[in-house]
Amino acid sequence: MSSRRIFARPARFAAIAPYVWMVLFFLVPFAFVLKISLSQTAIAQPPYEPVFELAAGWEALKAAFAALSVDNFRLIASDDIYVFAYVRSLTVAVTATALLLLIGYPIAYGMSRLPKSWQAVAMVLVIVPFWTSFLIRIYAWINILQHDGLLNRILLALHLVSQPVVWLSTDSAMYIGIVYSYLPFMILPLYATLAKMEPALEEAAGDLGAPPWQVFWLVTFPLSLPGVGAGVLLCFIPIVGEFVIPDLLAGSNSLMIGQTLWLEFFTNKDWPVASAAAIVLLVMLLVPLLLYERLQKRQLEQGR
């Protein structure tokens, strides 16, 4: 048997696996959520109607399909609560992602310029926070940011403030928690891109008389854009739907869409409206994904 035939079957399975994963863990759950979003709320179990029952026959299925409607999507578009939640989620995600990029890029750049033996140490230091529970880390920040917490004691000791600052239940606390939690997701793809960059390119620009800032802006930064794009997407998409950090650290006056979904599902038991809100959120997040895929495709075509 030739080596080509030996590896043909595993290669085919490897090529099919992502599609099977996509169907089982995305398209099938998405179809269920879409169906619920087109249903109506009911005081029953499950708390929506109609319910498709294959055993009831074809006529019952046709009646169930006819009962589906887009009323929940109309409600979301017309209700200021949902519109404000989407706008606030996008605003928080854009601001937090910009902060993450401003903080994460210098760290990743510094890591990539360390000696090889120190780069592994720096990588471990970035990953170490993942070794503890996410909730424990957020609760630790509640202790740090409280009235007599560590942050206020440091600020008072340095005479930077005259009295304790109110941090908890503010947007400042929420941004601190988000930046702390998502910083590794920004640093790691940036570091991966910067570390494999050919140093000779920067050296050539310097030899031609370009000052360091010009070398960075015209050579380093453009070549690191794939890492910037990957880091921005890895941070922006989960932050838009973030629930835990805003719920524990931010105030309750203005809700993000993740908190609104939680209230609809578990407090109001309004599964159809919550499902419709989730569908709208998914469609919104497809936009940056499609833009990134288009940029990646263009870069691949230019590299040929």
PDB file of N, CA and C in Angstrom, residues 98-140:
ATOM      1  N   ALA A  98      -9.885  48.864  22.875  1.00  0.00           N
ATOM      2  CA  ALA A  98      -8.856  49.880  22.625  1.00  0.00           C
ATOM      3  C   ALA A  98      -7.864  49.957  23.789  1.00  0.00           C
ATOM      4  N   LEU A  99      -8.375  49.901  25.035  1.00  0.00           N
ATOM      5  CA  LEU A  99      -7.487  49.897  26.199  1.00  0.00           C
ATOM      6  C   LEU A  99      -6.588  48.664  26.197  1.00  0.00           C
ATOM      7  N   LEU A 100      -7.168  47.522  25.862  1.00  0.00           N
ATOM      8  CA  LEU A 100      -6.383  46.278  25.826  1.00  0.00           C
ATOM      9  C   LEU A 100      -5.273  46.359  24.787  1.00  0.00           C
ATOM     10  N   LEU A 101      -5.578  46.959  23.632  1.00  0.00           N
ATOM     11  CA  LEU A 101      -4.558  47.081  22.589  1.00  0.00           C
ATOM     12  C   LEU A 101      -3.448  48.035  23.025  1.00  0.00           C
ATOM     13  N   LEU A 102      -3.836  49.150  23.659  1.00  0.00           N
ATOM     14  CA  LEU A 102      -2.832  50.118  24.122  1.00  0.00           C
ATOM     15  C   LEU A 102      -1.915  49.519  25.188  1.00  0.00           C
ATOM     16  N   ILE A 103      -2.478  48.682  26.048  1.00  0.00           N
ATOM     17  CA  ILE A 103      -1.673  48.072  27.116  1.00  0.00           C
ATOM     18  C   ILE A 103      -0.956  46.815  26.616  1.00  0.00           C
ATOM     19  N   GLY A 104      -1.655  46.021  25.809  1.00  0.00           N
ATOM     20  CA  GLY A 104      -1.109  44.727  25.406  1.00  0.00           C
ATOM     21  C   GLY A 104      -0.007  44.818  24.370  1.00  0.00           C
ATOM     22  N   TYR A 105      -0.082  45.814  23.477  1.00  0.00           N
ATOM     23  CA  TYR A 105       0.923  45.887  22.414  1.00  0.00           C
ATOM     24  C   TYR A 105       2.332  46.125  22.962  1.00  0.00           C
ATOM     25  N   PRO A 106       2.546  47.127  23.851  1.00  0.00           N
ATOM     26  CA  PRO A 106       3.912  47.301  24.383  1.00  0.00           C
ATOM     27  C   PRO A 106       4.413  46.064  25.130  1.00  0.00           C
ATOM     28  N   ILE A 107       3.514  45.390  25.865  1.00  0.00           N
ATOM     29  CA  ILE A 107       3.941  44.184  26.594  1.00  0.00           C
ATOM     30  C   ILE A 107       4.366  43.096  25.612  1.00  0.00           C
ATOM     31  N   ALA A 108       3.552  42.865  24.572  1.00  0.00           N
ATOM     32  CA  ALA A 108       3.895  41.835  23.587  1.00  0.00           C
ATOM     33  C   ALA A 108       5.172  42.197  22.843  1.00  0.00           C
ATOM     34  N   TYR A 109       5.331  43.479  22.540  1.00  0.00           N
ATOM     35  CA  TYR A 109       6.544  43.913  21.837  1.00  0.00           C
ATOM     36  C   TYR A 109       7.776  43.682  22.709  1.00  0.00           C
ATOM     37  N   GLY A 110       7.665  44.036  23.995  1.00  0.00           N
ATOM     38  CA  GLY A 110       8.782  43.803  24.901  1.00  0.00           C
ATOM     39  C   GLY A 110       9.105  42.329  25.052  1.00  0.00           C
ATOM     40  N   MET A 111       8.060  41.483  25.135  1.00  0.00           N
ATOM     41  CA  MET A 111       8.287  40.033  25.235  1.00  0.00           C
ATOM     42  C   MET A 111       9.031  39.503  24.012  1.00  0.00           C
ATOM     43  N   SER A 112       8.640  39.980  22.829  1.00  0.00           N
ATOM     44  CA  SER A 112       9.244  39.463  21.592  1.00  0.00           C
ATOM     45  C   SER A 112      10.695  39.888  21.434  1.00  0.00           C
ATOM     46  N   ARG A 113      11.117  40.944  22.153  1.00  0.00           N
ATOM     47  CA  ARG A 113      12.498  41.417  22.049  1.00  0.00           C
ATOM     48  C   ARG A 113      13.381  40.887  23.176  1.00  0.00           C
ATOM     49  N   LEU A 114      12.826  40.089  24.072  1.00  0.00           N
ATOM     50  CA  LEU A 114      13.616  39.475  25.131  1.00  0.00           C
ATOM     51  C   LEU A 114      14.492  38.364  24.557  1.00  0.00           C
ATOM     52  N   PRO A 115      15.581  38.001  25.249  1.00  0.00           N
ATOM     53  CA  PRO A 115      16.317  36.798  24.837  1.00  0.00           C
ATOM     54  C   PRO A 115      15.406  35.571  24.852  1.00  0.00           C
ATOM     55  N   LYS A 116      15.705  34.590  24.008  1.00  0.00           N
ATOM     56  CA  LYS A 116      14.842  33.423  23.861  1.00  0.00           C
ATOM     57  C   LYS A 116      14.550  32.747  25.192  1.00  0.00           C
ATOM     58  N   SER A 117      15.566  32.658  26.040  1.00  0.00           N
ATOM     59  CA  SER A 117      15.370  31.953  27.312  1.00  0.00           C
ATOM     60  C   SER A 117      14.390  32.703  28.220  1.00  0.00           C
ATOM     61  N   TRP A 118      14.346  34.041  28.120  1.00  0.00           N
ATOM     62  CA  TRP A 118      13.433  34.832  28.946  1.00  0.00           C
ATOM     63  C   TRP A 118      12.029  34.925  28.356  1.00  0.00           C
ATOM     64  N   GLN A 119      11.901  34.680  27.075  1.00  0.00           N
ATOM     65  CA  GLN A 119      10.569  34.751  26.462  1.00  0.00           C
ATOM     66  C   GLN A 119       9.639  33.687  27.052  1.00  0.00           C
ATOM     67  N   ALA A 120      10.187  32.491  27.331  1.00  0.00           N
ATOM     68  CA  ALA A 120       9.355  31.435  27.920  1.00  0.00           C
ATOM     69  C   ALA A 120       8.891  31.834  29.316  1.00  0.00           C
ATOM     70  N   VAL A 121       9.770  32.485  30.092  1.00  0.00           N
ATOM     71  CA  VAL A 121       9.390  32.947  31.432  1.00  0.00           C
ATOM     72  C   VAL A 121       8.285  33.994  31.338  1.00  0.00           C
ATOM     73  N   ALA A 122       8.454  34.941  30.408  1.00  0.00           N
ATOM     74  CA  ALA A 122       7.430  35.981  30.239  1.00  0.00           C
ATOM     75  C   ALA A 122       6.098  35.384  29.808  1.00  0.00           C
ATOM     76  N   MET A 123       6.158  34.369  28.952  1.00  0.00           N
ATOM     77  CA  MET A 123       4.925  33.708  28.510  1.00  0.00           C
ATOM     78  C   MET A 123       4.190  33.063  29.686  1.00  0.00           C
ATOM     79  N   VAL A 124       4.940  32.399  30.563  1.00  0.00           N
ATOM     80  CA  VAL A 124       4.329  31.769  31.745  1.00  0.00           C
ATOM     81  C   VAL A 124       3.696  32.828  32.643  1.00  0.00           C
ATOM     82  N   LEU A 125       4.365  33.969  32.818  1.00  0.00           N
ATOM     83  CA  LEU A 125       3.822  35.024  33.665  1.00  0.00           C
ATOM     84  C   LEU A 125       2.504  35.569  33.109  1.00  0.00           C
ATOM     85  N   VAL A 126       2.383  35.597  31.778  1.00  0.00           N
ATOM     86  CA  VAL A 126       1.122  36.061  31.175  1.00  0.00           C
ATOM     87  C   VAL A 126       0.017  35.033  31.368  1.00  0.00           C
ATOM     88  N   ILE A 127       0.380  33.745  31.308  1.00  0.00           N
ATOM     89  CA  ILE A 127      -0.634  32.679  31.373  1.00  0.00           C
ATOM     90  C   ILE A 127      -1.021  32.332  32.802  1.00  0.00           C
ATOM     91  N   VAL A 128      -0.173  32.634  33.778  1.00  0.00           N
ATOM     92  CA  VAL A 128      -0.419  32.232  35.169  1.00  0.00           C
ATOM     93  C   VAL A 128      -1.823  32.598  35.678  1.00  0.00           C
ATOM     94  N   PRO A 129      -2.360  33.806  35.393  1.00  0.00           N
ATOM     95  CA  PRO A 129      -3.716  34.108  35.898  1.00  0.00           C
ATOM     96  C   PRO A 129      -4.769  33.099  35.466  1.00  0.00           C
ATOM     97  N   PHE A 130      -4.565  32.412  34.309  1.00  0.00           N
ATOM     98  CA  PHE A 130      -5.545  31.426  33.854  1.00  0.00           C
ATOM     99  C   PHE A 130      -5.577  30.197  34.756  1.00  0.00           C
ATOM    100  N   TRP A 131      -4.589  30.029  35.613  1.00  0.00           N
ATOM    101  CA  TRP A 131      -4.532  28.838  36.459  1.00  0.00           C
ATOM    102  C   TRP A 131      -5.473  28.920  37.652  1.00  0.00           C
ATOM    103  N   THR A 132      -6.051  30.085  37.870  1.00  0.00           N
ATOM    104  CA  THR A 132      -7.026  30.219  38.954  1.00  0.00           C
ATOM    105  C   THR A 132      -8.408  30.447  38.350  1.00  0.00           C
ATOM    106  N   SER A 133      -9.418  30.184  39.140  1.00  0.00           N
ATOM    107  CA  SER A 133     -10.798  30.309  38.665  1.00  0.00           C
ATOM    108  C   SER A 133     -11.118  31.747  38.266  1.00  0.00           C
ATOM    109  N   PHE A 134     -11.872  31.882  37.187  1.00  0.00           N
ATOM    110  CA  PHE A 134     -12.270  33.214  36.716  1.00  0.00           C
ATOM    111  C   PHE A 134     -13.072  33.947  37.789  1.00  0.00           C
ATOM    112  N   LEU A 135     -14.017  33.264  38.429  1.00  0.00           N
ATOM    113  CA  LEU A 135     -14.839  33.909  39.448  1.00  0.00           C
ATOM    114  C   LEU A 135     -14.007  34.346  40.646  1.00  0.00           C
ATOM    115  N   ILE A 136     -13.039  33.497  41.041  1.00  0.00           N
ATOM    116  CA  ILE A 136     -12.194  33.860  42.179  1.00  0.00           C
ATOM    117  C   ILE A 136     -11.409  35.125  41.867  1.00  0.00           C
ATOM    118  N   ARG A 137     -10.917  35.247  40.614  1.00  0.00           N
ATOM    119  CA  ARG A 137     -10.166  36.444  40.246  1.00  0.00           C
ATOM    120  C   ARG A 137     -11.047  37.691  40.305  1.00  0.00           C
ATOM    121  N   ILE A 138     -12.292  37.568  39.847  1.00  0.00           N
ATOM    122  CA  ILE A 138     -13.190  38.728  39.880  1.00  0.00           C
ATOM    123  C   ILE A 138     -13.564  39.081  41.315  1.00  0.00           C
ATOM    124  N   TYR A 139     -13.806  38.066  42.157  1.00  0.00           N
ATOM    125  CA  TYR A 139     -14.105  38.358  43.567  1.00  0.00           C
ATOM    126  C   TYR A 139     -12.895  38.964  44.265  1.00  0.00           C
ATOM    127  N   ALA A 140     -11.688  38.578  43.834  1.00  0.00           N
ATOM    128  CA  ALA A 140     -10.486  39.208  44.401  1.00  0.00           C
ATOM    129  C   ALA A 140     -10.469  40.702  44.085  1.00  0.00           C
TER     130      ALA A 140
END
